[in-house]
Short mmCIF file of N, CA and C in Angstrom, two decimals:
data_model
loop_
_atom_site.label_atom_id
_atom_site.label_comp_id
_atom_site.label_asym_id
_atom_site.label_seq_id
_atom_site.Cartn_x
_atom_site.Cartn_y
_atom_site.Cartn_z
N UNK J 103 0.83 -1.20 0.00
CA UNK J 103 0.00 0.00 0.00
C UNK J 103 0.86 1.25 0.00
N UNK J 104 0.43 2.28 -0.72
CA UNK J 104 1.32 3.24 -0.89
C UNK J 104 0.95 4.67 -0.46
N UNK J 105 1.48 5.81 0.53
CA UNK J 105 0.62 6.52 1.21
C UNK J 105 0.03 7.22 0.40
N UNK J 106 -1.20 8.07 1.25
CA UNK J 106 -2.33 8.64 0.77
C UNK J 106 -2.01 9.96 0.05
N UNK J 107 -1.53 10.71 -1.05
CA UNK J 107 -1.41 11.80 -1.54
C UNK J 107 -1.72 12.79 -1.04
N UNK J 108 -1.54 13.73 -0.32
CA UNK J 108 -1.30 14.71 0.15
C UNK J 108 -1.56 16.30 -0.92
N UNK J 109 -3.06 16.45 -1.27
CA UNK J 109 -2.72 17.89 -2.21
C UNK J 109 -3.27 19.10 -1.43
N UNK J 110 -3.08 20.31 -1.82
CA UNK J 110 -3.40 21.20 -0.91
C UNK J 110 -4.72 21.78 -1.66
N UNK J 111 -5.91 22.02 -1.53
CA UNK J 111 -7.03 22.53 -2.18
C UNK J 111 -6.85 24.44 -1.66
N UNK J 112 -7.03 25.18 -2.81
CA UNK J 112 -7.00 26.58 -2.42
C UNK J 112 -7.73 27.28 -2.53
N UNK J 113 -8.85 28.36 -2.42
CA UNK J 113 -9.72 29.10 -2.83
C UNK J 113 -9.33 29.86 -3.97
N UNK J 114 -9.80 30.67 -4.58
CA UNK J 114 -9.64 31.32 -5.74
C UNK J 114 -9.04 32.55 -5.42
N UNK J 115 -9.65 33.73 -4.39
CA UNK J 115 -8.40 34.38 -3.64
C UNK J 115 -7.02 34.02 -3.13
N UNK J 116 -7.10 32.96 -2.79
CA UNK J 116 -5.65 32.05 -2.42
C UNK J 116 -4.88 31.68 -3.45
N UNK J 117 -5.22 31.21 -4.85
CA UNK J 117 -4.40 30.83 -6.13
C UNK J 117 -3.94 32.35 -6.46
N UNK J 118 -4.97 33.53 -6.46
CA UNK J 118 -4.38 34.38 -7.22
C UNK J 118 -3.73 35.20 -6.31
N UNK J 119 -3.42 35.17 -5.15
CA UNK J 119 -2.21 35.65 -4.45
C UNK J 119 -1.09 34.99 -4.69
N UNK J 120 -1.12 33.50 -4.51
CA UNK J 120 -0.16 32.96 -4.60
C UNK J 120 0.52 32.82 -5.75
N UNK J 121 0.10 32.96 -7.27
CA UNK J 121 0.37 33.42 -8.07
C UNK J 121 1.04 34.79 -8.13
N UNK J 122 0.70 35.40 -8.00
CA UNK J 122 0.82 36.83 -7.66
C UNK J 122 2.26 37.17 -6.91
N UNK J 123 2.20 36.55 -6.11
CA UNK J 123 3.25 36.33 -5.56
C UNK J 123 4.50 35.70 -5.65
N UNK J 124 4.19 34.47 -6.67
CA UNK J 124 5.00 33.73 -7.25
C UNK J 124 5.85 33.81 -8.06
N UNK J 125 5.41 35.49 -8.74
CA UNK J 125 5.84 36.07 -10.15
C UNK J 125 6.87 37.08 -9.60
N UNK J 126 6.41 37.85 -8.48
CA UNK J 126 6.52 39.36 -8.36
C UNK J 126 7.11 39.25 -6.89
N UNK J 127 6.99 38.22 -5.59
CA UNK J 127 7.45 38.89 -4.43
C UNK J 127 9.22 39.30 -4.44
N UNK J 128 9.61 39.87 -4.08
CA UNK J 128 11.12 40.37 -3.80
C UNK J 128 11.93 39.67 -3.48
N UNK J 129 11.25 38.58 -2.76
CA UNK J 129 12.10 37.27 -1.91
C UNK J 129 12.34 36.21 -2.92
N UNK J 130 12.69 35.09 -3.38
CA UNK J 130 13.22 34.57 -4.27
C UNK J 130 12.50 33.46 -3.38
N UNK J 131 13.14 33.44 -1.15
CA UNK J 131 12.55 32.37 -0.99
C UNK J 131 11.04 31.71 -1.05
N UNK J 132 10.37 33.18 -0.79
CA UNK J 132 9.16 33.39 -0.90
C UNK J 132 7.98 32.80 -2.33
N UNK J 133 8.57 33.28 -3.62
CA UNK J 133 8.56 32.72 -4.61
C UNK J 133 8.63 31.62 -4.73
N UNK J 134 9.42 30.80 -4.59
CA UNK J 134 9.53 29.46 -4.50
C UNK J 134 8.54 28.52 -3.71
N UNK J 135 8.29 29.07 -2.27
CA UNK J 135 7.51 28.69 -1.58
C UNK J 135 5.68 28.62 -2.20
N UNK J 136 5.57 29.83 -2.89
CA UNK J 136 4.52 30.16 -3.49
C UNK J 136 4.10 29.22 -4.54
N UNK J 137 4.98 29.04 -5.43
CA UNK J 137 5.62 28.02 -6.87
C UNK J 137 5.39 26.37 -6.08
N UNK J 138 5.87 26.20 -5.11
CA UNK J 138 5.67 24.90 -4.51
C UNK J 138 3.91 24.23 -4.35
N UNK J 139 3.50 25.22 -3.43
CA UNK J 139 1.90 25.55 -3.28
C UNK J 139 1.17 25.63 -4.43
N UNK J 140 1.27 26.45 -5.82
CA UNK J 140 1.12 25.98 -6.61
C UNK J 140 1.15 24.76 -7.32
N UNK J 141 2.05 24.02 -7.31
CA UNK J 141 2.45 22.62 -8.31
C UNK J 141 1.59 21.56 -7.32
N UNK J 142 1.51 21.86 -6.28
CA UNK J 142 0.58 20.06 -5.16
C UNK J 142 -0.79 20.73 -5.79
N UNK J 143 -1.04 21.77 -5.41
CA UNK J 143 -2.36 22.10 -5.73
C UNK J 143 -2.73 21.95 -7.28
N UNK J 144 -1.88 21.95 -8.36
CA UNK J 144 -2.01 21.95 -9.46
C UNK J 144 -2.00 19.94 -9.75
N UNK J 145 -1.83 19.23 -8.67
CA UNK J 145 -1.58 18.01 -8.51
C UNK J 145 -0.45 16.77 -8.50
N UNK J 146 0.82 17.43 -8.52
CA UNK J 146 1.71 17.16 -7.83
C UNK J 146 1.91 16.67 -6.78
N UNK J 147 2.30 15.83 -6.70
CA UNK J 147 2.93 15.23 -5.46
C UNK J 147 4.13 16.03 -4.63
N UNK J 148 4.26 15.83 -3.65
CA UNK J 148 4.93 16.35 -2.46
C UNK J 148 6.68 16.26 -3.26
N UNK J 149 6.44 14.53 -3.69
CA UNK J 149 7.97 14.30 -4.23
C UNK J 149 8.24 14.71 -5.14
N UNK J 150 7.12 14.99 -6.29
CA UNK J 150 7.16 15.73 -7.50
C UNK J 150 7.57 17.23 -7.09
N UNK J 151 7.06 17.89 -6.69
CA UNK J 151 7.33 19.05 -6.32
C UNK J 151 8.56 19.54 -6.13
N UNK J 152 9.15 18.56 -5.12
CA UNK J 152 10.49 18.51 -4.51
C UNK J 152 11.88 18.30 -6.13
N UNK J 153 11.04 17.46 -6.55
CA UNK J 153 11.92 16.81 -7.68
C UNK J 153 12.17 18.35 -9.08
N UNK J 154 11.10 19.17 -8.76
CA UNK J 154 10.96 19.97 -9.65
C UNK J 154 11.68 21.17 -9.35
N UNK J 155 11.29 21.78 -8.38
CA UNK J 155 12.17 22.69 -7.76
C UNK J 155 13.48 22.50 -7.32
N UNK J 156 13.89 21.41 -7.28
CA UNK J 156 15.28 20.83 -6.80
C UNK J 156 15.43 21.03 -5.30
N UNK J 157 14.51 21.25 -4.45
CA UNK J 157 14.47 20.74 -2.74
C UNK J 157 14.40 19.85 -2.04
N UNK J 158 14.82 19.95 -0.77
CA UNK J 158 14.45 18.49 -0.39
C UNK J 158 12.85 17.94 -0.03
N UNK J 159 11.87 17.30 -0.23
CA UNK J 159 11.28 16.86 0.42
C UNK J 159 10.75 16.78 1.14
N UNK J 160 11.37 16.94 2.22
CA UNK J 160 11.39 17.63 3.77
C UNK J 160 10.87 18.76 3.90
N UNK J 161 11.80 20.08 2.85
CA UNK J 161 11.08 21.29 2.67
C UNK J 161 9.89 21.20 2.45
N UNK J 162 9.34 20.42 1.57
CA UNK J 162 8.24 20.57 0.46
C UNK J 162 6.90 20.36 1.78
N UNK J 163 7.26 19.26 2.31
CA UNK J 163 6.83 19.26 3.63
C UNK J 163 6.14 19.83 4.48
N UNK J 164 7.34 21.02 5.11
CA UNK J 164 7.43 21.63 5.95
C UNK J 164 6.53 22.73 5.49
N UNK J 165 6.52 23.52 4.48
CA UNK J 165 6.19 24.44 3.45
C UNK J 165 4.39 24.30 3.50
N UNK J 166 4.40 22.95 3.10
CA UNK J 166 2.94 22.71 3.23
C UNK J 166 2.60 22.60 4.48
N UNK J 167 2.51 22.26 5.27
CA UNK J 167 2.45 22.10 6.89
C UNK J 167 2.11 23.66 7.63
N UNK J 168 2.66 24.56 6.72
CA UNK J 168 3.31 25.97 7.33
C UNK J 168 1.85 26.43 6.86
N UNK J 169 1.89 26.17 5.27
CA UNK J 169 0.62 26.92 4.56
C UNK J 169 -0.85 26.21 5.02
N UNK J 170 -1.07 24.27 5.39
CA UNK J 170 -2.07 24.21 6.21
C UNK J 170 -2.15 25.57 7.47
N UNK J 171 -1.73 25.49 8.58
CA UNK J 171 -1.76 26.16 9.48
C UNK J 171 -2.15 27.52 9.52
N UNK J 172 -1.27 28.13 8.45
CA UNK J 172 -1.13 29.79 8.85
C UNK J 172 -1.82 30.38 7.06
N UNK J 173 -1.97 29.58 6.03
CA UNK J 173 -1.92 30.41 4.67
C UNK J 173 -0.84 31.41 4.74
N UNK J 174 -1.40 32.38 3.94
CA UNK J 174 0.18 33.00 3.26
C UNK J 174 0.61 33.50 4.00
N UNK J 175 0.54 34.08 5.54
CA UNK J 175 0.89 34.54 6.03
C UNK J 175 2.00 33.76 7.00
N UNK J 176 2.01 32.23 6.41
CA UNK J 176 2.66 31.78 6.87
C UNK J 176 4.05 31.80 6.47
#
């Protein structure tokens, strides 16, 4: 058995910030983080994600974990 996929569902205010943000914030890390949230939600896998951006895993993770909890303000 292989675990349960993990995607993040977003509202439509939530894609187009995070978009928005993805293009344009100042932070590079920020961007990325945004770009991550994008690709699960776009249906990506956690490892896919990781594999795409060239992070670890772990991040991809953590990232999502951050954005359950807090959204962008996380």
């Amino acid at each position: 058995m292989g675990r349960k996929k993990k995607q993040i569902v977003l509202e439509e205010s939530e894609h187009s910030s995070l978009l928005h943000n993805s293009k344009y914030h100042p932070k590079a890390e920020v961007r990325e983080k945004c770009q991550a949230i994008l690709l699960n939600h776009s249906g990506l896998s956690q490892k896919d994600v990781a594999r795409h951006l060239r992070v670890s895993e772990v991040s991809i993770c953590h990232w999502m974990k951050t954005w359950k909890e807090s959204g962008l303000a996380g």
